[in-house]
Coordinates of C-alpha atoms in Angstrom, one line a residue:
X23 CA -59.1 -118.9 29.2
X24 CA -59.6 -117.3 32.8
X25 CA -56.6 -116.3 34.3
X26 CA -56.3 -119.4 36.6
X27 CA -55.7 -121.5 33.6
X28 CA -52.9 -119.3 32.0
X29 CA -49.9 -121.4 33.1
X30 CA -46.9 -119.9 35.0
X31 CA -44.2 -120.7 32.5
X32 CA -44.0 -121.6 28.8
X33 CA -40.9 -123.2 26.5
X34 CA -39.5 -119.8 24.2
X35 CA -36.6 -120.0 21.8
X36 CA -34.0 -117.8 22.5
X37 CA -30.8 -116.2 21.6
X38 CA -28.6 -116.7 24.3
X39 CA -25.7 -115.7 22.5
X40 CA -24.7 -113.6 19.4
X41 CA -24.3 -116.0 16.2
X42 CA -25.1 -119.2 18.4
X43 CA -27.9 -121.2 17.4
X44 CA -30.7 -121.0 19.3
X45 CA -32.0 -122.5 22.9
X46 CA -34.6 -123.7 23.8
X47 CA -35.7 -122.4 27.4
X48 CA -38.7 -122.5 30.4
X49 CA -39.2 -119.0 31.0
X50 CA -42.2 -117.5 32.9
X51 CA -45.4 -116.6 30.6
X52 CA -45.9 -112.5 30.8
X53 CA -48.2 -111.9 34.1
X54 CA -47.9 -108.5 34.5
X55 CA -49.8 -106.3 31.8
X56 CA -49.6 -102.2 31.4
X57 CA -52.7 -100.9 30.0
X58 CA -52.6 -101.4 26.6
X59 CA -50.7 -104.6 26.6
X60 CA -52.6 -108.1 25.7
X61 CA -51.2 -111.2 26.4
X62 CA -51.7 -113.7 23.1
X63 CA -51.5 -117.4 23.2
X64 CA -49.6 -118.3 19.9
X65 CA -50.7 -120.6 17.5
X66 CA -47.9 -119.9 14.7
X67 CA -44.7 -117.9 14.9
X68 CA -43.1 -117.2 11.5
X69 CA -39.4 -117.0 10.7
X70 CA -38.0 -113.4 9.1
X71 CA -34.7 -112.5 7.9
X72 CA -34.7 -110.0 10.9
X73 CA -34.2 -113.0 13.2
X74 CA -30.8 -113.5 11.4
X75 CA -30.0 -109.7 12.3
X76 CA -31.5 -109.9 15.8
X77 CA -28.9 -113.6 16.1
X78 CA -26.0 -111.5 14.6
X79 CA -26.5 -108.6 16.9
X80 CA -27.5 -106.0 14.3
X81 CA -29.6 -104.4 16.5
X82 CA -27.6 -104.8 20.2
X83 CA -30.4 -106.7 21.6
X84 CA -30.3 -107.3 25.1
X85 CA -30.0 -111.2 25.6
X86 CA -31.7 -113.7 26.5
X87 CA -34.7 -112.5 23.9
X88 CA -37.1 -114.4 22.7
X89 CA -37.2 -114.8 18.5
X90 CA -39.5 -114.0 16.0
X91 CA -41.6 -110.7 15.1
X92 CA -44.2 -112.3 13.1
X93 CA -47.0 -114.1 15.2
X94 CA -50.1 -114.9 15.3
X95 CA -52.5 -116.1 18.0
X96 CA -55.9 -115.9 20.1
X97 CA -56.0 -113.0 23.1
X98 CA -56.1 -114.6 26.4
X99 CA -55.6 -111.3 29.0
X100 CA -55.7 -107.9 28.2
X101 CA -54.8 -104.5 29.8
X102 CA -57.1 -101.7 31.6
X103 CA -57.3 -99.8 28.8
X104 CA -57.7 -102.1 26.1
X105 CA -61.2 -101.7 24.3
X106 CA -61.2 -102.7 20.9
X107 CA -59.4 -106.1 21.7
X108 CA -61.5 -108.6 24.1
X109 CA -60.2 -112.2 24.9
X110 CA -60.9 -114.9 22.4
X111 CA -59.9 -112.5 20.0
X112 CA -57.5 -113.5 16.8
X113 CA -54.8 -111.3 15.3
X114 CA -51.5 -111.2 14.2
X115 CA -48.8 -108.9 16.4
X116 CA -46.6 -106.6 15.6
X117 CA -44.9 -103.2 16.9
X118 CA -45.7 -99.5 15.8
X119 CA -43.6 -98.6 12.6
X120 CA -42.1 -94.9 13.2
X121 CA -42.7 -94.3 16.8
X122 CA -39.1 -93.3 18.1
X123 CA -40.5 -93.9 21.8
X124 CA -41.6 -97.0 22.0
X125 CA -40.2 -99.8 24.8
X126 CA -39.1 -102.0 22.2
X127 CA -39.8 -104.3 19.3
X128 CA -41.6 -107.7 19.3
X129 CA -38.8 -110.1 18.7
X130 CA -36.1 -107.6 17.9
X131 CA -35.6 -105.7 21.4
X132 CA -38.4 -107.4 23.5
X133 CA -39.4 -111.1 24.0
X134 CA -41.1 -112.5 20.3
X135 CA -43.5 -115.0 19.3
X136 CA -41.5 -118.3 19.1
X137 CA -43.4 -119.1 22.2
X138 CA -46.4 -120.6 23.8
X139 CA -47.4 -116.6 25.1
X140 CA -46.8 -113.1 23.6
X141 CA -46.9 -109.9 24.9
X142 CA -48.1 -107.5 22.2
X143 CA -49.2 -103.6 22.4
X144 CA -52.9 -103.7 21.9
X145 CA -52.8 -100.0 19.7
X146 CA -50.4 -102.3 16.9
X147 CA -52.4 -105.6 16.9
X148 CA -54.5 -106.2 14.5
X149 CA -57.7 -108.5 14.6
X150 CA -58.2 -111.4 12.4
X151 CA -61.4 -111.8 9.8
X152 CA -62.6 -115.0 9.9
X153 CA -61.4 -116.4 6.6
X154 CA -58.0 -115.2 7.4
X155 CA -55.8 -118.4 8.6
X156 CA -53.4 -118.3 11.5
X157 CA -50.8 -119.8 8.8
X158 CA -51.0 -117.0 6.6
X159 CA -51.5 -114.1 9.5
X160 CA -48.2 -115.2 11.4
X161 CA -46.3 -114.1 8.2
X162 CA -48.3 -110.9 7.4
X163 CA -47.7 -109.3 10.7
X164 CA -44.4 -108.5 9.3
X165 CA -43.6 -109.6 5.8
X166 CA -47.6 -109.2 4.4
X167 CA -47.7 -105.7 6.4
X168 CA -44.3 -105.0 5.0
X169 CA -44.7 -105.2 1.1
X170 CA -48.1 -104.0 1.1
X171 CA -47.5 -100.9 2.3
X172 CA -44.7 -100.4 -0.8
X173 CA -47.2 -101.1 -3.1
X174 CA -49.3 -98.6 -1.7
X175 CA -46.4 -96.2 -1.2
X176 CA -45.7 -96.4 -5.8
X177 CA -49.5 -94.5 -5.9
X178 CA -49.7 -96.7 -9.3
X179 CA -53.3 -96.9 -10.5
X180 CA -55.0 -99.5 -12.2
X181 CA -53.5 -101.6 -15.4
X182 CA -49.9 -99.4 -14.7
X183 CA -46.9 -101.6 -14.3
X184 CA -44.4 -102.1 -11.0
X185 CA -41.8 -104.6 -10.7
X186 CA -40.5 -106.7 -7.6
X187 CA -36.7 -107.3 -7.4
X188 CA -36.6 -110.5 -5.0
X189 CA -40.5 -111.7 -6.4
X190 CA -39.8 -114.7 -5.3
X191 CA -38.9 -114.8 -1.7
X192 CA -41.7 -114.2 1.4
X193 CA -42.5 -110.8 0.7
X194 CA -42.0 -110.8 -2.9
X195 CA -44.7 -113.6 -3.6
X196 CA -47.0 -111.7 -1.5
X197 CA -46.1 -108.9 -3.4
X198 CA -47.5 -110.0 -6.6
X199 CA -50.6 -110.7 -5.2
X200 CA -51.1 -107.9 -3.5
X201 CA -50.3 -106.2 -7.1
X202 CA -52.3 -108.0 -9.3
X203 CA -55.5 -107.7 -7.2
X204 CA -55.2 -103.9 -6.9
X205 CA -55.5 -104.4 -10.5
X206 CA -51.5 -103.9 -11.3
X207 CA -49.5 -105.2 -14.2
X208 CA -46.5 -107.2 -12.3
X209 CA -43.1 -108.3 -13.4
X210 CA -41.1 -110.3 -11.4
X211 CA -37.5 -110.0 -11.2
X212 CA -35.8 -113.3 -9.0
X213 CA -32.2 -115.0 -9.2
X214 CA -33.4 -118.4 -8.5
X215 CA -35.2 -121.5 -10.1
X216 CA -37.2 -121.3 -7.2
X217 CA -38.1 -117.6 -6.5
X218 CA -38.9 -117.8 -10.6
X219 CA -41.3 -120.8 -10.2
X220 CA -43.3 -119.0 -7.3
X221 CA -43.2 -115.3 -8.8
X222 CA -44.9 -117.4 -12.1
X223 CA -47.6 -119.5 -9.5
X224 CA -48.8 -116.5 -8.3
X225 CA -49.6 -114.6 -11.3
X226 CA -46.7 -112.4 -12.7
X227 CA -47.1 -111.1 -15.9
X228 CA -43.6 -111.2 -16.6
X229 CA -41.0 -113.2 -15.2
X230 CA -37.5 -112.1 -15.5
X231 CA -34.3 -113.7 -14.5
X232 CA -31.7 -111.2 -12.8
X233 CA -29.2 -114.1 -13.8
X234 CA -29.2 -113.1 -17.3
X235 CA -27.8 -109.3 -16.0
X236 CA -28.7 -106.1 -16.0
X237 CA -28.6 -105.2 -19.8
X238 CA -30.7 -108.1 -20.6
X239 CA -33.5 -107.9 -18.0
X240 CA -33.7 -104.1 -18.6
X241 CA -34.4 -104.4 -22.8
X242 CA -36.9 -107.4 -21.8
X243 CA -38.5 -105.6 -19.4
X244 CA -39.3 -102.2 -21.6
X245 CA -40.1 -104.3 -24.7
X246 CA -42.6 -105.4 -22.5
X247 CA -44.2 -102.3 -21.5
X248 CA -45.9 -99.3 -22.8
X249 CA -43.6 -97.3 -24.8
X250 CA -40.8 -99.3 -23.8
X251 CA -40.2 -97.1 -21.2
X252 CA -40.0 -99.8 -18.6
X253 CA -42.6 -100.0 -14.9
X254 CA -44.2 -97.0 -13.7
X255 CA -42.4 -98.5 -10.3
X256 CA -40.2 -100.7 -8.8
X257 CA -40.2 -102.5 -5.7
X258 CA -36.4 -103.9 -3.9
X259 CA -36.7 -106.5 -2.2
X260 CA -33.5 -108.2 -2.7
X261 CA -30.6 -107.5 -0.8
X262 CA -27.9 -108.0 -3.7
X263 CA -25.8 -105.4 -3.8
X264 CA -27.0 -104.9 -7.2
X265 CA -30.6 -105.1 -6.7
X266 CA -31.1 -101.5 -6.2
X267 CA -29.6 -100.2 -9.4
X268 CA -31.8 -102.9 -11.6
X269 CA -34.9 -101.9 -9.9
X270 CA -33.9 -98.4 -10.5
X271 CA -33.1 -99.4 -14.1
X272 CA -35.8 -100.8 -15.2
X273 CA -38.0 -98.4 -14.1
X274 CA -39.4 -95.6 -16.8
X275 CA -37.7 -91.7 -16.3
X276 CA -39.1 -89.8 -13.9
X277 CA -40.4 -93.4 -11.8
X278 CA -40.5 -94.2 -8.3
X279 CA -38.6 -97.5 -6.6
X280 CA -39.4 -98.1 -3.0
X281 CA -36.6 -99.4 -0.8
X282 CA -37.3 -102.1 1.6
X283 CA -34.5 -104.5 1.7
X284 CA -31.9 -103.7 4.3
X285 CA -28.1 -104.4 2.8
X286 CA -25.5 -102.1 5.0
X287 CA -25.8 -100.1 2.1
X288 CA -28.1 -99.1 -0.6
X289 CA -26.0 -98.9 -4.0
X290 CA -27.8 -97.0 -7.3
X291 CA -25.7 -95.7 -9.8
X292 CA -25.8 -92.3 -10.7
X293 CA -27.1 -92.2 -13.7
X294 CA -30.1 -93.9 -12.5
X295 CA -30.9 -90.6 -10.1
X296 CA -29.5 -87.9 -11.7
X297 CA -30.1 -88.5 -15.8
X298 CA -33.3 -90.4 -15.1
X299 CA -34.6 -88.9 -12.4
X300 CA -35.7 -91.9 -10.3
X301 CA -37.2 -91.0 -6.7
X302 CA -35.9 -93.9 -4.1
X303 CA -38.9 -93.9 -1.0
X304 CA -38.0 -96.0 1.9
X305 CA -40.9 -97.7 3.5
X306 CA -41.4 -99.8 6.8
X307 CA -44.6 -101.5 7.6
X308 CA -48.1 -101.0 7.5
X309 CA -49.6 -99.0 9.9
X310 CA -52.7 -99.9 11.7
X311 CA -55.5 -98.7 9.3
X312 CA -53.3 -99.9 6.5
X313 CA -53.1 -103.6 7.7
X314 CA -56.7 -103.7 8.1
X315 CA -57.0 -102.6 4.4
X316 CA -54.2 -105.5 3.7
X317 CA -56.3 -108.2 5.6
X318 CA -59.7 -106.8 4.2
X319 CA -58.1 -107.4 -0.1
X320 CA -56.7 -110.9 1.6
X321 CA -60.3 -112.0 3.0
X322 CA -61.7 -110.1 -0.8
X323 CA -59.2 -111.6 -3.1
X324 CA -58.2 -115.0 -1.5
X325 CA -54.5 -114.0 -1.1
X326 CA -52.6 -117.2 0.4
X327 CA -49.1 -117.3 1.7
X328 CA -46.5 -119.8 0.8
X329 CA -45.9 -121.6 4.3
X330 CA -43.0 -124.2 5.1
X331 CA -44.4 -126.2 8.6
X332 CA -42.5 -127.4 11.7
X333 CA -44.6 -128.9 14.2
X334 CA -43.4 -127.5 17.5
X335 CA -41.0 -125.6 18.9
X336 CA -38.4 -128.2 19.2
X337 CA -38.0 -128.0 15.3
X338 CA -36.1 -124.7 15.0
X339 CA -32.8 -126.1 14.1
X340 CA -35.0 -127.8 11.3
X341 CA -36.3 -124.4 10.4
X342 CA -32.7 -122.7 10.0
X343 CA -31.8 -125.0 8.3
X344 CA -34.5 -124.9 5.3
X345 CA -34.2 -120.8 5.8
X346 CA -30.5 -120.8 5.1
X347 CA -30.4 -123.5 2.7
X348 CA -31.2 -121.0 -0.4
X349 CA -33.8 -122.8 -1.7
X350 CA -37.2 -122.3 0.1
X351 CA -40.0 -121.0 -1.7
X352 CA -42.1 -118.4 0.9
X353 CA -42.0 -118.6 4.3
X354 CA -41.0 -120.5 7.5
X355 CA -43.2 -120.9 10.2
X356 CA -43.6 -123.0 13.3
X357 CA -46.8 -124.4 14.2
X358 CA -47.3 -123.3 18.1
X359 CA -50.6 -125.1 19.1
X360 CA -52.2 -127.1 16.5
X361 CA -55.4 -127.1 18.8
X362 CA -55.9 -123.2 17.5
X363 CA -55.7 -124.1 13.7
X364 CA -58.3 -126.9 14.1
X365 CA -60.8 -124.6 15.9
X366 CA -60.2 -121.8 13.4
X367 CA -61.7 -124.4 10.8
X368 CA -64.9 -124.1 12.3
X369 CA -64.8 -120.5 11.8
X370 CA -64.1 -120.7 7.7
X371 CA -60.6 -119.6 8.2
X372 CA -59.3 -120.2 4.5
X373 CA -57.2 -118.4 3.6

């Protein structure tokens, strides 16, 4: 696409007002790029339960903002100094993960991908291999990135056990995946039919129901395990306010559980820390080299996300809707430009 045929202005849904739906607005398409900025023609924009912080004013964004952090697309411009990114280009955008000086995040502080253009930083893009889908990328630029990095963050080894508390929501049934092909044992921990169902489809080797309480999942869970001392690590995904004690509960003395959900607070009782010395890691996304490893096991392995489509941006009331419901299974996304997904065909994109 030469610059002559990038259009002037584009449709974007917005927040226009703190817990208002969203708007649909015609808002100019980025034409001014800094150096290592590319400009990304979207083909799928997935929904994360960040947008519901960035529409409740968690994070004071400045409105009117664009939504959604998790995009995916085809480069149509880039910066000066962008070298290892050319137009024509696929990849899936996202922001720089511990940087405390950067201009702002994609979606969260700055204009998102639930529009016909993006503006990403080039240095936190990553590109696309072939058989990687522009379904399944629009997801992993946050949620994929997300709960692969905690898996690398346990340091488990092959055949050692770590559970998922939430398995079966976006990240969690990328979770198990991501698991069970670094050669993982995986037990699934979910308080719905639903989140059960998927955490079972995608291979858990045990799949535990948080409904049946702490005391229960916690004997289930070491009887299942070597020594019936319970995972070598947990994972929280979950933001019940209980979810952090039970992963720290089911996890063996002297274990690690990584912290990703995002409750105001994070509550573990203190018997879990102090008589059973469990280490609590936060962790934030993947960095650059480490989403290149995520997308290289996806391409290796065949990893798939769970996608829920609306065709167009016109659909996001539909979208909400599903996402608040309590009963989706994966993710949310809305198909952009169905033109890109029918070229990518032609390039094996599979997964």
């Amino acid at each position: 696409m030469s610059p002559q045929e990038i259009p002037k202005e584009m449709r974007a849904i917005q927040v226009i007002e703190y817990k208002k739906p969203y708007k649909i607005n015609t808002i100019p398409v980025p034409s001014s790029l800094f150096p290592h900025d590319i400009l990304v023609k979207v083909a799928v924009a997935s929904n994360c339960h960040t947008d519901s912080m960035v529409s409740a004013g968690v994070f004071g964004t400045k409105l009117p903002c664009t939504g959604s952090h998790e995009g995916s697309g085809t480069v149509v411009s880039v910066g000066s100094e962008v070298s290892d990114i050319k137009v024509g280009d696929r990849g899936p955008e996202n922001e720089s993960q511990y940087c405390q000086e950067i201009d702002g995040m994609i979606g969260v502080t700055t204009h998102g991908c639930f529009a016909e253009y993006v503006k990403a930083d080039a240095r936190c893009s990553t590109k696309l291999p072939d058989k990687v889908s522009f379904l399944s990328a629009a997801p992993l630029a946050c949620a994929g990135r997300t709960v692969w990095r905690s898996v690398l963050q346990t340091g488990l080894k092959k055949g050692e056990w770590i559970c998922f508390v939430g398995s079966g929501g976006g990240l969690g049934h990328l979770g198990v995946q991501f698991a069970k092909a670094l050669g993982l044992k995986v037990v699934g921990i979910d308080a719905r039919d639903e989140g059960l169902a998927l955490t079972k489809e995608y291979g858990a080797d045990l799949v535990v129901d948080a409904r049946k309480g702490k005391e229960a999942n916690v004997k289930e869970i070491q009887d299942a395990t070597p020594g019936n001392l319970g995972v070598d690590a947990s994972v929280t995904l979950a933001e019940a306010e209980s979810a952090a004690g039970l992963a720290c509960a089911v996890t063996r003395m002297h274990g690690t559980m990584i912290q990703i959900a995002q409750p105001d607070e994070v509550k573990v009782p203190f018997a879990e820390l102090i008589f059973r010395n469990i280490k609590i890691h936060g962790s934030l996304i993947s960095s650059a080299e480490e989403s290149k490893s995520m997308l290289d096991c996806i391409a290796e392995h065949g990893i798939t996300v769970k996608t829920n489509q609306f065709h167009g941006l016109d659909k996001i009331e539909e979208l909400v809707e599903m996402v608040h419901g309590g009963k989706i299974q994966g993710k949310a996304v809305i198909v952009v430009d169905q033109e890109q997904l029918e070229q990518e065909k032609k390039i094996g994109a599979k997964f």
